[in-house]
Structure formats: structure tokens, C-alpha cells
Tab-separated table of C-alpha atoms and ligand atoms in Angstrom:
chain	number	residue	atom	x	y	z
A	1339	UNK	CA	152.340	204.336	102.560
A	1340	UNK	CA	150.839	200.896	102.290
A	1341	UNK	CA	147.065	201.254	100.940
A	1342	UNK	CA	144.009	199.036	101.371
A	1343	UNK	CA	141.914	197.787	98.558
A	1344	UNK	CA	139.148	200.272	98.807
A	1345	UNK	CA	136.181	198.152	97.747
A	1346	UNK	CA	136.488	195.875	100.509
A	1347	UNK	CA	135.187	199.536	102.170
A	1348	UNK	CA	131.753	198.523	100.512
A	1349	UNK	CA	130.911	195.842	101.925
A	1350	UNK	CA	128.568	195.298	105.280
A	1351	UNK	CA	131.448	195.083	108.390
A	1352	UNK	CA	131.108	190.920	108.702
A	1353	UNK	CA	130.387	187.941	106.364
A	1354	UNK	CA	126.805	186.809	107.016
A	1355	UNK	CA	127.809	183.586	109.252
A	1356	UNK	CA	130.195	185.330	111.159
A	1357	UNK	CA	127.501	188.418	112.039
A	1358	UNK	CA	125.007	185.485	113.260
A	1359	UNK	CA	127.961	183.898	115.246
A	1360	UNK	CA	128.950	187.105	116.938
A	1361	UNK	CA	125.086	187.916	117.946
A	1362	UNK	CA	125.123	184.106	119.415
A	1363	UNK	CA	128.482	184.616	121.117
A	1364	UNK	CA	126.911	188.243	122.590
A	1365	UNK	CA	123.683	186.205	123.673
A	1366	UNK	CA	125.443	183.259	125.432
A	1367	UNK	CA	127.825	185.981	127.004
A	1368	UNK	CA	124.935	187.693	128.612
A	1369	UNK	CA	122.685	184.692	129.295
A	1370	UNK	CA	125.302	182.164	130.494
A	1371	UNK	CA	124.196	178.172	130.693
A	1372	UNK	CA	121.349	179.266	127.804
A	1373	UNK	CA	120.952	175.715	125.889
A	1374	UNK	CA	121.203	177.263	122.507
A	1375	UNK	CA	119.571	174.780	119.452
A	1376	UNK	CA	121.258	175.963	115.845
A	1377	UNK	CA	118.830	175.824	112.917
A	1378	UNK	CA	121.322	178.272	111.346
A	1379	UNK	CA	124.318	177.359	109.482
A	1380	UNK	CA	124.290	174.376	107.034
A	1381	UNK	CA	126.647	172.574	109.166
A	1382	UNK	CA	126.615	168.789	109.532
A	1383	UNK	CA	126.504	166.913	113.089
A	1384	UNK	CA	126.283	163.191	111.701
A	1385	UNK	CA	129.574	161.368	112.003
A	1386	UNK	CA	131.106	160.532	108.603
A	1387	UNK	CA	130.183	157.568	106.667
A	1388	UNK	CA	131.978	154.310	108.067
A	1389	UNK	CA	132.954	153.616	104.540
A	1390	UNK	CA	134.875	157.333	104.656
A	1391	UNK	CA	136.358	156.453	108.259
A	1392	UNK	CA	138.254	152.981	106.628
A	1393	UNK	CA	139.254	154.481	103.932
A	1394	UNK	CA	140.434	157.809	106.030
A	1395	UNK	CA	142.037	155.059	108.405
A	1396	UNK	CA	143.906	153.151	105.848
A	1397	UNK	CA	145.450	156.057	103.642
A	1398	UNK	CA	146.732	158.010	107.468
A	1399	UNK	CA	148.129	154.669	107.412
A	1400	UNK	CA	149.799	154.380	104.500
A	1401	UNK	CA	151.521	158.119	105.399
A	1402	UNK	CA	153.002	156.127	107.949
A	1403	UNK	CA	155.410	154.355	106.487
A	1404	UNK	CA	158.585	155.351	104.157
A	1405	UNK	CA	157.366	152.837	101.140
A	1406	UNK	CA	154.083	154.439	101.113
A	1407	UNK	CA	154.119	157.922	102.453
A	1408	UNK	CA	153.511	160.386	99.902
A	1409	UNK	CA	154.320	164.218	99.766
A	1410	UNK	CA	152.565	166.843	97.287
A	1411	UNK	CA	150.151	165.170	95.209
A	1412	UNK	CA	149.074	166.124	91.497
A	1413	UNK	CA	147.584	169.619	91.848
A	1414	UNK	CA	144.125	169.044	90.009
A	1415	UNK	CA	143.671	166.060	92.615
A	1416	UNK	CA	144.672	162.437	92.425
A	1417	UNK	CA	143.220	160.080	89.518
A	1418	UNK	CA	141.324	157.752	91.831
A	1419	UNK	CA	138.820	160.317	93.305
A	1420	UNK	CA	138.740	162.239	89.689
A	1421	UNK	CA	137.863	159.059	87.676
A	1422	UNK	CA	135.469	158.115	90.709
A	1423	UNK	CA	133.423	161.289	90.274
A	1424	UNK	CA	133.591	161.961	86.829
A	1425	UNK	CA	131.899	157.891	86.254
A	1426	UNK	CA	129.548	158.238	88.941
A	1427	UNK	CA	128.465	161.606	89.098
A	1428	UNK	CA	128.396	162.415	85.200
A	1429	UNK	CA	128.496	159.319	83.264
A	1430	UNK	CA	126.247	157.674	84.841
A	1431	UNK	CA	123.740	160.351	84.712
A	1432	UNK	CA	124.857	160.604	81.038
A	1433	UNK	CA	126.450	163.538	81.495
A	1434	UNK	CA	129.900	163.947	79.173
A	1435	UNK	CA	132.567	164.752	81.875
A	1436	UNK	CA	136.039	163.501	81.612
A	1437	UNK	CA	138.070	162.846	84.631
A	1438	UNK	CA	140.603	165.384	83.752
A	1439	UNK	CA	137.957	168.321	83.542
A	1440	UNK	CA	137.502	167.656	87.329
A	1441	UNK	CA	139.724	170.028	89.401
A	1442	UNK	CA	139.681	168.874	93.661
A	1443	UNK	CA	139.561	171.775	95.944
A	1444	UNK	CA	138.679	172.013	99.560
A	1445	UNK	CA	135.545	173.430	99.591
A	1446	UNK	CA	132.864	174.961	97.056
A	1447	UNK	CA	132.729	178.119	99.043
A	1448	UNK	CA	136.515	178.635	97.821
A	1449	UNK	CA	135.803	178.166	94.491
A	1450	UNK	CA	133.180	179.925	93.781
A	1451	UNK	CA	134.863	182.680	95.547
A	1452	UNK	CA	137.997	182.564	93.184
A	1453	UNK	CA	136.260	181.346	89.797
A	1454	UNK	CA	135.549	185.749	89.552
A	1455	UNK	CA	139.067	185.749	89.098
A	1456	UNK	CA	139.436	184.461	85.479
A	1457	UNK	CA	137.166	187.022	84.340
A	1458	UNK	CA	136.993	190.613	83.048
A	1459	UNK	CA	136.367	193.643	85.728
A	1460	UNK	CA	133.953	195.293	83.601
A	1461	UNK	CA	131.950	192.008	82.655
A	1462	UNK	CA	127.859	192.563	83.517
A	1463	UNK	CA	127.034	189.802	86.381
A	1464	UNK	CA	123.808	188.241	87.318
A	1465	UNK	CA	123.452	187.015	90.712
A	1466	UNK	CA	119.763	185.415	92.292
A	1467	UNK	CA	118.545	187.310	95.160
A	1468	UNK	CA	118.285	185.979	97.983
A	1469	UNK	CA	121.679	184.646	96.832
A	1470	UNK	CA	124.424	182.867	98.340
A	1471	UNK	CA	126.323	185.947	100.173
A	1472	UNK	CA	129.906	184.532	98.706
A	1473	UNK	CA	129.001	184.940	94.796
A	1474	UNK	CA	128.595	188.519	95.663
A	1475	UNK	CA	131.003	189.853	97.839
A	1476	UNK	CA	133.857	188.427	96.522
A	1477	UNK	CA	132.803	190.673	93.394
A	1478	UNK	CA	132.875	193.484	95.555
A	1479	UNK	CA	136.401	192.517	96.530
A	1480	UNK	CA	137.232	192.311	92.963
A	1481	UNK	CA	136.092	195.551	92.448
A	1482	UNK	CA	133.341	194.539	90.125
A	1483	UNK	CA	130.259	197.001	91.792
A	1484	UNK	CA	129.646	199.866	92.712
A	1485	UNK	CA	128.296	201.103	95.986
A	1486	UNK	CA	126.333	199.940	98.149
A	1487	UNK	CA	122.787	201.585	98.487
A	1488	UNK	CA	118.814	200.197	99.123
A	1489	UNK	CA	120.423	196.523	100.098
A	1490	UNK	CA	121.842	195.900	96.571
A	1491	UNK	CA	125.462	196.797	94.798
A	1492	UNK	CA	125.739	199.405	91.883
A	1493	UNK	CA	126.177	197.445	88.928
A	1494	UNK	CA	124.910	194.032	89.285
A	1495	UNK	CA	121.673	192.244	87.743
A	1496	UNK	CA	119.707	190.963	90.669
A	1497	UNK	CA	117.407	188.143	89.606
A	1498	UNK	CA	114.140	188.108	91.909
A	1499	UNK	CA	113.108	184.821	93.406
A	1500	UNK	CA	110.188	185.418	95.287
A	1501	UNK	CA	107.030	183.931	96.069
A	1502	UNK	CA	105.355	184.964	93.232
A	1503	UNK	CA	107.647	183.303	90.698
A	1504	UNK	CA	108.108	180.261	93.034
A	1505	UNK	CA	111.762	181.153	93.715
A	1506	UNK	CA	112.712	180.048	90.400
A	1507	UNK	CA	114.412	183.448	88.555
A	1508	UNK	CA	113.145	184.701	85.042
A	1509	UNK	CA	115.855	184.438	82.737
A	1510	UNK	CA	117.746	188.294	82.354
A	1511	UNK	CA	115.495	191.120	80.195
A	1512	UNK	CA	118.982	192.490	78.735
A	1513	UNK	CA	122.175	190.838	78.059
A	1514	UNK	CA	124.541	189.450	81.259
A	1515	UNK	CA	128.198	187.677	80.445
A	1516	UNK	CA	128.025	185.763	84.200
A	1517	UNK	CA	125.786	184.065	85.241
A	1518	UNK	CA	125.577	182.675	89.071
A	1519	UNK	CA	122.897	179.771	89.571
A	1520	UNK	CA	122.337	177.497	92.688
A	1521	UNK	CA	120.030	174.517	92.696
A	1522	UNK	CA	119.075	173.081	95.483
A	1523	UNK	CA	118.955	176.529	96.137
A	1524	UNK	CA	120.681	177.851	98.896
A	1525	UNK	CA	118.422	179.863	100.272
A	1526	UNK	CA	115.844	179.103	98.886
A	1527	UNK	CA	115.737	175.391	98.840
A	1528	UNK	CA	113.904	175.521	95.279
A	1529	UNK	CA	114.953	172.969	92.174
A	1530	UNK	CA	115.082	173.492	88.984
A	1531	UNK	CA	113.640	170.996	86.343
A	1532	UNK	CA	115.142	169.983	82.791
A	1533	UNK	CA	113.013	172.612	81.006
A	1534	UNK	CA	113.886	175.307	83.479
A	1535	UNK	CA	117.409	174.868	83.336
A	1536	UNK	CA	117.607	174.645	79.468
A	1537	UNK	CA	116.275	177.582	79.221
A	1538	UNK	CA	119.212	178.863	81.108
A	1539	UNK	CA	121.347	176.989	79.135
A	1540	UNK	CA	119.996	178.219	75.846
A	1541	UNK	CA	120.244	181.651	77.294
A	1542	UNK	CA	124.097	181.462	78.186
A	1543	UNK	CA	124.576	179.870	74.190
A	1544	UNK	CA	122.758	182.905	72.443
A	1545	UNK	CA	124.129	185.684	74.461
A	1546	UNK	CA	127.916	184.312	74.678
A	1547	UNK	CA	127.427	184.353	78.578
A	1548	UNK	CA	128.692	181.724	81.321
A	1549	UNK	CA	126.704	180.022	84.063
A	1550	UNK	CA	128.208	179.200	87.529
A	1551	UNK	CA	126.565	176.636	88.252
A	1552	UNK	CA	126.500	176.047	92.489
A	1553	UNK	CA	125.216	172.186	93.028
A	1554	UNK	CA	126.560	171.633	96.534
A	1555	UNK	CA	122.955	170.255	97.299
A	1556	UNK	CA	122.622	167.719	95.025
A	1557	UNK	CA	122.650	164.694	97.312
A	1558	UNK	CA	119.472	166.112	98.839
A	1559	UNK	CA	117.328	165.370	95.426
A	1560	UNK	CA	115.143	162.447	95.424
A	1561	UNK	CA	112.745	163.304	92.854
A	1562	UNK	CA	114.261	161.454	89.529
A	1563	UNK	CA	112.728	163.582	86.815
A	1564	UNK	CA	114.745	166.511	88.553
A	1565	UNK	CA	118.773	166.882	87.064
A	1566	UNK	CA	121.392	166.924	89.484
A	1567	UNK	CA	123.880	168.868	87.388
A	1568	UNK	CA	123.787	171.184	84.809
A	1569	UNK	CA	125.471	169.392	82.212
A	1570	UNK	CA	122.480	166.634	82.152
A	1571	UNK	CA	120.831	169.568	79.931
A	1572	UNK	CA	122.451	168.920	76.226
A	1573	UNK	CA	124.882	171.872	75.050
A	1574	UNK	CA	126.103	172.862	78.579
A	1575	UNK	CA	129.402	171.732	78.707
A	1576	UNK	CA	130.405	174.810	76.325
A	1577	UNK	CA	128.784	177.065	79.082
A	1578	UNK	CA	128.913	176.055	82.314
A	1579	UNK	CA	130.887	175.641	85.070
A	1580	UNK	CA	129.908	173.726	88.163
A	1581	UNK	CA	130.913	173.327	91.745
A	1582	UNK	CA	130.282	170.480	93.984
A	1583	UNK	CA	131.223	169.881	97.574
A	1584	UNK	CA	131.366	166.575	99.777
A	1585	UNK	CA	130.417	168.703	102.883
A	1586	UNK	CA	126.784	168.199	102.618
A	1587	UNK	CA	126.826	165.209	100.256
A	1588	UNK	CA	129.202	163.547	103.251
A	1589	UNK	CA	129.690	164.981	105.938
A	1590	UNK	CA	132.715	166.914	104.821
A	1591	UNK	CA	132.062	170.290	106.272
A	1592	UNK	CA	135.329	169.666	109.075
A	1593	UNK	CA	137.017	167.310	106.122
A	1594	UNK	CA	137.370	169.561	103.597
A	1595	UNK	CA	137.217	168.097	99.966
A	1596	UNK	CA	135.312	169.246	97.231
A	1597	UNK	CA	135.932	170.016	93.451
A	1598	UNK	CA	134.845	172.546	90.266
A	1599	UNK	CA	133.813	170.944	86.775
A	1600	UNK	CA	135.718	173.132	83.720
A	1601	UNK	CA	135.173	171.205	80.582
A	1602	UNK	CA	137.389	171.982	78.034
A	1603	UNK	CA	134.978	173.260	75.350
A	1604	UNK	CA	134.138	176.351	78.203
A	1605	UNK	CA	135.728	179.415	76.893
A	1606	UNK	CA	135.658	183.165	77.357
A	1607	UNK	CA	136.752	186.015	75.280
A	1608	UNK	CA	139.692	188.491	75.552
A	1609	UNK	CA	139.142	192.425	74.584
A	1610	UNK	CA	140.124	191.241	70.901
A	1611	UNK	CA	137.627	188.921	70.492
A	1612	UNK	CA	139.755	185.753	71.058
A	1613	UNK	CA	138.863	182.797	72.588
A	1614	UNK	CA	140.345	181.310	75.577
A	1615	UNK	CA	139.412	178.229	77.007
A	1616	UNK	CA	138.571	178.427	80.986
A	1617	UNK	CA	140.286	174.891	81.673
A	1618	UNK	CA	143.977	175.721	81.094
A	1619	UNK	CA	143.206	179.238	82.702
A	1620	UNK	CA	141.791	177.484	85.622
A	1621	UNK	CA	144.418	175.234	86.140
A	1622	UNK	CA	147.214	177.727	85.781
A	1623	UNK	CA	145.212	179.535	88.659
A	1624	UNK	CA	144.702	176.391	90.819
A	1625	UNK	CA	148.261	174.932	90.032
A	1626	UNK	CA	150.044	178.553	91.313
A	1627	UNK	CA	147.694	179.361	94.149
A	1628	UNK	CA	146.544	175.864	95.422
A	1629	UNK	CA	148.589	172.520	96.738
A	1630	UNK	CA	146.269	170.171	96.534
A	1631	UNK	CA	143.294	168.471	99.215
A	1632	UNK	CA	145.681	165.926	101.765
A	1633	UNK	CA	145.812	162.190	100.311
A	1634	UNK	CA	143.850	160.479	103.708
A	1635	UNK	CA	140.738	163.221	102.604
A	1636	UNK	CA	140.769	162.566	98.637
A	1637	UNK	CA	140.661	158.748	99.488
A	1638	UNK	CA	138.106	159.070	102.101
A	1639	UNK	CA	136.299	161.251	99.035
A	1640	UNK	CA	137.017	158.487	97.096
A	1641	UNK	CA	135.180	155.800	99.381
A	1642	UNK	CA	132.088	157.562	98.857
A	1643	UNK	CA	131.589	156.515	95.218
A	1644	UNK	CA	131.842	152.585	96.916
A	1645	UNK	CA	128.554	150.736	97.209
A	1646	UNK	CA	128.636	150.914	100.583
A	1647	UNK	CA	129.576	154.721	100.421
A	1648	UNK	CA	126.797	155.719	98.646
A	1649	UNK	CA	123.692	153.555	100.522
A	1650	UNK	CA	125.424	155.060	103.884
A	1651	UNK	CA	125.264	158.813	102.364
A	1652	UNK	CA	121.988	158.304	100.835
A	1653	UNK	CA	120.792	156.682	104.787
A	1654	UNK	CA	122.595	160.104	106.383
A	1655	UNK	CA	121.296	161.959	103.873
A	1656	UNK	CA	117.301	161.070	104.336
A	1657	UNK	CA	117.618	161.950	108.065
A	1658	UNK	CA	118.493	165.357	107.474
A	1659	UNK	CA	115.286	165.314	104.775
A	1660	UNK	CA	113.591	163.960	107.426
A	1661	UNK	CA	114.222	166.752	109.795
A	1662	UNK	CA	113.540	168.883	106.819
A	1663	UNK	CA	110.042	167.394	106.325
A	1664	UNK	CA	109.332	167.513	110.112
A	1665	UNK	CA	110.420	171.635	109.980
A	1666	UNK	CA	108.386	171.920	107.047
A	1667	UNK	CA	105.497	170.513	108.292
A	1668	UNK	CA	105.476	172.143	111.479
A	1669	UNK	CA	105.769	175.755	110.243
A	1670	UNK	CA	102.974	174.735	108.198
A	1671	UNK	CA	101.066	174.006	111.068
A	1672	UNK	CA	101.894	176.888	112.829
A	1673	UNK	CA	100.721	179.033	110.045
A	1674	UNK	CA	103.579	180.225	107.941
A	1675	UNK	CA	103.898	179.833	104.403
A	1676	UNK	CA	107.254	177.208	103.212
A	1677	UNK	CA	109.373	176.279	100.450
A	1678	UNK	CA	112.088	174.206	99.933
A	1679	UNK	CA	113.004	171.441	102.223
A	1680	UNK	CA	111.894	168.173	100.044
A	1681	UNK	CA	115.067	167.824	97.868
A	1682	UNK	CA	117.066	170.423	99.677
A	1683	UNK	CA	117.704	170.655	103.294
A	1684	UNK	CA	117.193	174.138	103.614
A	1685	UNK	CA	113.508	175.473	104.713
A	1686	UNK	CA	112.208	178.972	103.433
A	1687	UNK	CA	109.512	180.344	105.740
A	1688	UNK	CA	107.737	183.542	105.289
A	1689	UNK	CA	107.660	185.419	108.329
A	1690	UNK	CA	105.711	188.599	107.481
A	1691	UNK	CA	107.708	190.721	109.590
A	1692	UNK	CA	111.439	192.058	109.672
A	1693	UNK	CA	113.552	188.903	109.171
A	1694	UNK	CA	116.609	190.132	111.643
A	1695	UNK	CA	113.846	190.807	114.457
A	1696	UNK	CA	112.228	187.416	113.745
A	1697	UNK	CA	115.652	185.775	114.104
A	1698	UNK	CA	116.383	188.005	117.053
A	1699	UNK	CA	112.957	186.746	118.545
A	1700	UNK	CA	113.774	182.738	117.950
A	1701	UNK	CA	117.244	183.451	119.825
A	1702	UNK	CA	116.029	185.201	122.494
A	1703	UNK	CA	112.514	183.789	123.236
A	1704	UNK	CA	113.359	180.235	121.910
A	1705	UNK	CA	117.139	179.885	122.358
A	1706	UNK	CA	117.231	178.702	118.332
A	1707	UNK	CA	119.142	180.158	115.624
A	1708	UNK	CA	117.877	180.465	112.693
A	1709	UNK	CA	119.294	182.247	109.407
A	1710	UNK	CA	117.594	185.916	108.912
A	1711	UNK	CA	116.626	186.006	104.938
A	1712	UNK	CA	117.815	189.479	104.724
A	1713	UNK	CA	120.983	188.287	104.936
A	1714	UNK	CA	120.825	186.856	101.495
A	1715	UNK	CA	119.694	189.874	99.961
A	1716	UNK	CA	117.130	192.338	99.835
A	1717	UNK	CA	114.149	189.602	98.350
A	1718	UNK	CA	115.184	187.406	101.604
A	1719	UNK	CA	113.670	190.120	103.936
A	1720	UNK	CA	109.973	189.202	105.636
A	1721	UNK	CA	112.024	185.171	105.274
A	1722	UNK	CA	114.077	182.974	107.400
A	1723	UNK	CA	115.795	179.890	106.002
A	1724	UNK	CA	116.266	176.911	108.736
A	1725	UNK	CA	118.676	174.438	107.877
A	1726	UNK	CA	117.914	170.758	108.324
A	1727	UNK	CA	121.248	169.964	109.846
A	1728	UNK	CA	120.834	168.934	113.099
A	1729	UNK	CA	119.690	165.988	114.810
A	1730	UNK	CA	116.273	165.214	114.844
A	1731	UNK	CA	115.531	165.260	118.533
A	1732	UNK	CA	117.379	168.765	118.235
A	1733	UNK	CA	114.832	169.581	115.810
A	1734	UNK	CA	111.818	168.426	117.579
A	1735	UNK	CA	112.955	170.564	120.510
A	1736	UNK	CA	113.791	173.314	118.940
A	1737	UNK	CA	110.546	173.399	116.843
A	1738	UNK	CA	108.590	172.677	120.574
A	1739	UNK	CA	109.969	175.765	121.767
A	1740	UNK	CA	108.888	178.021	118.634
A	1741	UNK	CA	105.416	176.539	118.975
A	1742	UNK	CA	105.558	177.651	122.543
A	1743	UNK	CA	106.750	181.303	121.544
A	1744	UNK	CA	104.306	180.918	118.947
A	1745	UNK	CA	101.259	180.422	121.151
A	1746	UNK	CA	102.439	182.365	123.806
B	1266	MLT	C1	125.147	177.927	104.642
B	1266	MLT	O1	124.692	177.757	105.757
B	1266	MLT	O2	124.641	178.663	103.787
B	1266	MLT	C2	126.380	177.219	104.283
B	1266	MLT	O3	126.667	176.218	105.166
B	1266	MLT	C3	127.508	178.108	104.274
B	1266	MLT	C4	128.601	177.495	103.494
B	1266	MLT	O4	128.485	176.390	102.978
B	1266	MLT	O5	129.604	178.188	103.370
């Protein structure tokens, strides 16, 4: 008899998105013609950069013809876009990161979903709550928790970010091998500074652990003292891995392209106390289970590291932190208590009341979806994140009607 993997029995019947889109779907169903606004899901609505569109143009074209069509390209991703990142991302941030300890992917949610695989069932794992819902469940897949019970899994190390600490975790009491960290933070929206994430850093060296380090947001930062990637911090190329995506950076989220850091001083441990390095076991992972991002996406990847690229992501880029600023400013006003926002494009309001009732109330009363904090773990209930990604006039109107609600 063919058998199920039993831990996927653990987990809550729908991925977080999905739940929200099925309530939407039910809502629309029942209230046909309702002009829904979505301050949900961090999905982009600005076109791509016009830089990304010639380039995107040009290589389709190139498929078009017999002298310059190509087939499967290298697995890890094609030179130009790994050279392109690894200058302007790392070097030029003086961060040591070679082209060829870039891997491409299509999308950060995939990798950090499959990175669990290199590693041990019965490692100890440290997740942030409210936390990115992927980290965890694909865990639970893995068979990595236990049950279930008081909105948290058996067997992970939750680390709090709440008000009180300023979302920013406290580094582990005890000792943790893995190490999941997200800044911007999505939920959350909060950054971490230089000090704060050497600390982490520092942490990871002494106890032999690994950090997973999530920076899918780091477009969104505009204050300068603040690092963009993990391996700004000195000594975190032999303990860190990190993700990056063009979806938010560029508009990617339809695209696809996006690609994982694994330097080649990373390593882990087998039960025998040798060491491994994580690149080659990466890339015997990504070369058997993965065929590569298409050749008209890496080079439209590629055109964002142009000039022209990078002054029309940074002008896309400041509208969404514009709509940011305006949610921000308005919850303010209305009375609730915010975080994130100005170098993230994710809002965290305090609601001070069930955060799936709140969310319920916006859709029904306001015809806006926002993201219920609950879903991102049991610290996210009493918040709501709202995402920035929309355009602004759907933001002012949106925000219009939950000042209405509000006042009514
Ligand atoms: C989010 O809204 O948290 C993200 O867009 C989801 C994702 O990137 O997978």
C-alpha cells in the first residue's frame, strides 16, 4: 500500500497565502462585483524596469534564431548575471563573494525551502516568531518537529520579536546548530544594524551553528549605516548562507529569478565529526534537482546591475516606500501602534484584538486584505502586517475606507 509522509499530517490544512486567498475567493463568491483592495501579499503591480524589458526583448530574440538560440544553460546560472551580482551586490559593499559562490534559482521562497535539505534531522533549529511561514513548515515536512500544540511545533527554538524587544530577537539562551534570520524582516519589517548582526555572527562562530540568512528586502534599505547582507559583518562567510530574490528588488515576482550565496569556507559536520563544505553539497543538490532560470530572465536579471537598471529600481522602489510611509503614517493617525515600513515595505500594526477577526473585519467592512499576524506565528497574534505593494492611489483608498470603518 502506498503511504503518505506522515508529518505533512502536522501541519495547519493550507499554506498561509493560500488560506487568505481562499477566504477572498469565499468573500467575492458571496458578495459578487465587491471592489476588493489587497494590502496582503507582497506582490508587485509596477511594470518591470524598461532596462529589464530590452534586455528581456533582446535575449527572446536571440532564442530566435539557430546561431544564437541556446538550450540548457550552466546549472548554477550563467556567468554574466553571477559576475554582475557578486561585483555589485558584494564587492562593492566590500563584501568577499566570488561569482562562483552565487547559485541562480527562481525564487528565494524555493530555496529557503530546500536549503533544510543538506542538513541533519535531529539538528536543534531556531526560527523568529512571527517568522516567515516557509522556514518552518518545510521542517515539518522534513520531519524535523514534533507536534503541533499552543501555535508552536515540538522541538523548535522560537525566538520572540515583540514589541518589547523592538522585533529584533535576543540571541538563543542554549545552544541551536540552524539558525533562520530575515532582515528587512518579513513580518516584521524591522532591520538589523552592524552591531546587531555581529552578534549573530559571533554567535553562529562560537557555537559551530549556521545562519540562513533571508535578505529578499534589501532593495527597500535607504538608511546607509544599515548592512544589506550578512556577509558585510567580518567572519560571516564561514557561517552564513544568504538568499536574495529579484521579485521585490525588480519586479520579479511573475519573472522568476533569484539566487542563494554558499561561500566555500561554509561547512557543516557529519556524525563523525568531519567537515563538509555546504558549496559542493549545494550544488550536487541544485545540479540533480534544478535546470536552471530561462536565458531571456537571467539577462533581464542581468540588466538590473546597468546604470540605468539600478536608478529605475531604486525610482520603483521609493514608490512602494512611499506607500509604506503613507500606511505608516495613517495607522498612526488612526491610533495604532507601527513598525517597520521605512526600509522595508512591510507595515506591522498592533491591533489589540484577535488578528484573524481584525483581518476578517478589513475584508468585510473595508473590502481590503490585509495579512493576519497570527499567521506568522503565535507572537504575530493582536498584529497585522500590510504590505506596501500596491499602487498608491490603491493605498489611499484603501486606507480611506479603514478610516471610515474606523470612525464608524
Ligand atoms: C509575503 O507576502 O510574505 C511574500 O510575498 C510571500 C513570498 O514571497 O513568498
Amino acid at each position: 500500500m502506498i503511504r503518505i509522509n506522515e508529518h505533512y499530517l502536522k501541519l495547519s490544512a493550507s499554506y498561509l497565502f493560500s488560506t487568505i486567498n481562499k477566504k477572498v475567493a469565499a468573500y467575492e463568491k458571496a458578495n459578487p462585483g465587491a471592489d476588493i483592495i489587497s494590502m496582503g501579499i507582497g506582490d508587485v503591480t509596477r511594470a518591470l524596469p524598461q532596462a529589464c524589458i530590452r534586455a528581456f526583448h533582446s535575449a527572446v530574440d536571440e532564442m530566435a534564431a539557430d546561431s544564437t538560440f541556446r538550450g540548457y544553460g550552466p546549472d548554477q546560472g550563467y556567468d554574466f548575471l553571477r559576475e554582475a551580482i557578486a561585483r555589485s551586490d558584494y564587492q562593492a559593499r566590500g563584501a568577499d563573494i566570488a561569482a562562483d559562490e552565487i547559485f541562480i534559482s527562481d525564487g528565494a521562497k524555493c530555496d529557503t525551502a530546500n536549503i533544510q535539505e543538506l542538513f541533519a534531522n535531529d539538528i536543534v533549529i531556531a526560527v523568529p516568531d512571527p517568522v516567515y511561514p516557509v522556514y518552518v513548515d518545510t521542517n515539518v515536512m522534513a520531519g524535523r518537529t514534533g507536534a503541533f500544540e499552543n501555535g508552536r511545533y515540538q522541538g523548535l527554538v522560537y525566538l520572540e520579536s515583540t514589541l518589547i524587544n523592538g522585533f529584533m530577537p535576543a540571541l538563543p539562551k542554549g545552544k541551536v546548530d540552524l539558525i533562520y534570520l530575515c532582515f528587512p524582516n518579513n513580518p516584521t519589517g524591522a532591520t538589523a544594524t552592524r552591531d546587531q548582526l555581529a552578534q549573530w555572527v559571533a554567535y553562529a562562530r562560537d557555537n559551530c551553528a549556521l545562519i540562513l540568512y533571508d535578505a529578499a528586502y534589501h532593495a527597500f534599505i535607504r538608511d546607509d549605516s544599515l548592512p544589506q547582507s550578512i556577509y558585510e559583518i567580518p567572519g560571516a562567510r564561514d557561517i552564513a548562507i544568504e538568499f536574495r530574490s529579484f521579485s521585490k528588488t525588480a519586479g520579479f515576482t511573475g519573472t522568476r529569478c533569484a539566487y542563494a550565496v554558499v561561500p566555500k569556507t561554509c561547512a557543516a559536520w557529519d556524525a563523525r565529526g568531519n567537515r563538509h563544505e555546504l558549496h559542493g553539497m549545494w550544488n550536487r543538490r541544485h545540479t540533480t534537482k534544478f535546470n536552471g532560470v530561462s536565458y531571456p530572465v537571467q539577462r533581464a536579471a542581468e540588466a538590473v546591475f546597468s546604470e540605468e537598471g539600478q536608478r529605475q529600481i531604486r525610482e520603483i522602489n521609493d514608490y512602494y516606500l512611499r506607500n509604506a510611509r503613507l500606511i505608516s503614517d495613517t495607522m498612526t493617525a488612526l491610533g495604532y501602534r507601527c513598525s517597520g515600513g521605512a526600509n522595508a515595505p512591510y507595515i506591522w500594526i498592533e491591533t489589540r484584538m484577535d488578528s484573524w477577526q481584525f483581518f476578517d473585519m478589513l475584508l468585510e467592512k473595508a473590502n481590503v486584505v490585509c495579512t493576519p499576524g497570527a499567521g506568522f506565528g503565535r507572537c504575530g497574534e493582536g498584529f497585522i502586517r500590510i504590505s506596501a505593494f500596491n499602487s498608491y492611489e490603491n493605498m489611499q483608498a484603501g486606507l480611506k475606507r479603514i478610516r471610515a470603518v474606523r470612525s464608524s
